[in-house]
Amino acid sequence: ELTRLLKACSNARNLWLKPAVILALETGMRRGELLNARYEHLNDGLLYLPKTKTGHPRTIPLTPRSISVIANLPRSITGCLVPITASALRQSFSRAKRCADIEDFHFHDLRHEAISRFFEMGLSIPEVALISGHKDHRMLARYTHLRATDVRDKLARATTKG
């Protein structure tokens, strides 16, 4: 589905759609956080979010891919990384989903996918909470999809290091 969605985003009339989707996947930002992100808040691979849903600012460490996407964005006079309205993003995303033949998928699901990927990368609960802004670590449990084989492999790697 993700491959089809990104292809549909590449073909979208809205040139900001694909970068917005990739940034959501790479950072776990909510739609509003993404649309409020500004160039002036970038510093050395970090993105400061002064305005979040929870009302608590946070700083997100950026992945190499997100840094690359941001570097290749056309600069807007507004100073926003993704200078479109929530409505424009919602409509473009809906069109892309239809073109990709994807149902029952929302922009917020990209955040869920991002957080799941952070856990798959081996980040700890406090590290993922730092990125996602979750204050209650129990909320993050719904994003973890532990597999016994992954834990076995992680234990094997840790044992060979020691």
XYZ file of C-alpha atoms in Angstrom:
162
model
C 0.000 0.000 0.000
C 2.766 2.436 0.877
C 4.459 1.985 -2.478
C 1.158 2.644 -4.272
C 0.445 5.656 -2.062
C 3.857 7.230 -2.683
C 3.473 6.667 -6.424
C 0.067 8.359 -6.339
C 1.578 11.216 -4.318
C 4.305 11.602 -6.960
C 1.605 12.043 -9.599
C -0.490 14.445 -7.508
C -1.114 18.016 -8.616
C -0.116 19.211 -5.154
C 3.688 19.187 -5.143
C 3.756 19.323 -1.337
C 1.849 16.055 -0.851
C 4.663 13.543 -1.308
C 7.145 15.438 0.895
C 4.425 15.806 3.559
C 3.711 12.067 3.510
C 7.398 11.167 3.662
C 8.040 13.638 6.494
C 5.075 12.237 8.429
C 6.506 8.724 7.999
C 10.020 9.790 8.945
C 9.189 11.987 11.944
C 5.889 10.778 13.372
C 4.569 14.351 13.331
C 0.858 14.978 13.414
C -0.669 16.829 10.452
C -0.904 20.126 12.350
C 2.662 19.861 13.598
C 3.899 19.180 10.088
C 1.992 22.120 8.636
C 3.310 24.443 11.375
C 6.946 23.316 11.021
C 9.206 26.188 9.962
C 12.696 26.500 8.533
C 13.701 28.761 11.415
C 13.109 25.824 13.790
C 15.667 23.592 12.034
C 19.059 23.289 13.670
C 21.743 20.667 13.159
C 19.462 17.732 12.299
C 16.808 18.709 14.838
C 13.369 20.222 14.328
C 11.908 22.233 17.198
C 8.107 22.156 17.418
C 6.949 25.051 19.613
C 3.274 24.260 19.023
C 2.016 20.690 19.474
C -1.328 19.049 20.165
C -0.391 18.485 23.789
C 0.677 22.103 24.288
C 4.207 21.015 25.207
C 6.938 21.955 22.725
C 9.349 19.233 21.649
C 12.428 18.743 19.528
C 12.484 15.947 16.977
C 15.743 14.369 15.820
C 15.511 14.071 12.034
C 16.377 10.968 10.041
C 18.791 11.295 7.121
C 15.873 10.805 4.734
C 13.822 13.595 6.335
C 16.843 15.926 6.189
C 17.198 15.123 2.487
C 13.489 15.716 1.811
C 13.620 19.077 3.609
C 16.786 20.095 1.749
C 15.056 19.417 -1.575
C 11.822 21.260 -0.775
C 11.190 24.475 -2.675
C 11.469 27.344 -0.189
C 8.264 29.231 0.490
C 8.059 32.876 1.454
C 5.898 31.766 4.402
C 8.846 30.043 6.093
C 6.826 26.838 6.498
C 8.358 23.556 5.405
C 5.014 22.494 3.904
C 3.169 25.737 3.097
C -0.333 24.404 2.429
C -3.554 24.399 4.404
C -4.892 21.428 6.316
C -7.789 21.340 3.862
C -5.483 21.223 0.822
C -3.474 18.419 2.403
C -6.615 16.489 3.324
C -8.054 16.776 -0.202
C -4.778 15.863 -1.927
C -4.269 12.915 0.401
C -7.813 11.673 -0.268
C -7.254 11.867 -4.035
C -3.962 10.011 -3.745
C -5.614 7.267 -1.681
C -8.309 6.856 -4.325
C -5.696 6.713 -7.096
C -3.730 4.128 -5.097
C -6.923 2.138 -4.416
C -6.464 2.401 -0.640
C -9.424 2.450 1.715
C -9.733 3.043 5.450
C -6.441 4.902 5.772
C -5.999 8.340 7.308
C -3.093 10.782 7.425
C -2.751 10.072 11.156
C -2.043 6.427 10.277
C 1.317 7.648 8.938
C 2.173 8.675 12.512
C 1.249 5.202 13.737
C 3.450 3.653 11.047
C 6.348 5.981 11.904
C 6.204 5.115 15.589
C 6.028 1.401 14.795
C 9.097 1.809 12.567
C 10.995 3.569 15.349
C 10.461 0.523 17.550
C 11.492 -1.782 14.704
C 14.732 0.238 14.427
C 15.431 -0.732 18.020
C 14.712 2.619 19.673
C 13.726 2.408 23.325
C 10.403 3.576 24.748
C 11.932 6.809 26.154
C 13.592 7.521 22.782
C 10.354 7.010 20.862
C 8.466 9.084 23.447
C 10.963 11.916 22.897
C 10.183 11.860 19.167
C 6.432 11.292 19.376
C 5.714 13.526 22.352
C 3.842 10.820 24.266
C 3.948 11.557 27.997
C 2.342 8.262 29.006
C 4.593 5.416 27.948
C 1.637 3.042 28.156
C 0.154 4.787 25.115
C 3.205 3.725 23.127
C 2.485 0.063 23.851
C -0.219 0.090 21.159
C 2.450 0.929 18.580
C 4.746 -1.939 19.437
C 4.263 -5.145 17.523
C 6.786 -7.374 19.209
C 7.779 -10.575 17.501
C 9.647 -13.278 19.379
C 12.083 -13.682 16.478
C 13.048 -9.985 16.644
C 13.681 -10.174 20.389
C 15.710 -13.370 19.897
C 17.856 -11.675 17.250
C 18.345 -8.593 19.428
C 19.408 -10.785 22.348
C 21.844 -12.626 20.082
C 23.399 -9.340 18.894
C 23.672 -8.044 22.466
C 25.264 -11.287 23.649
C 27.891 -11.333 20.888
C 28.854 -7.724 21.672
C 29.528 -8.564 25.321
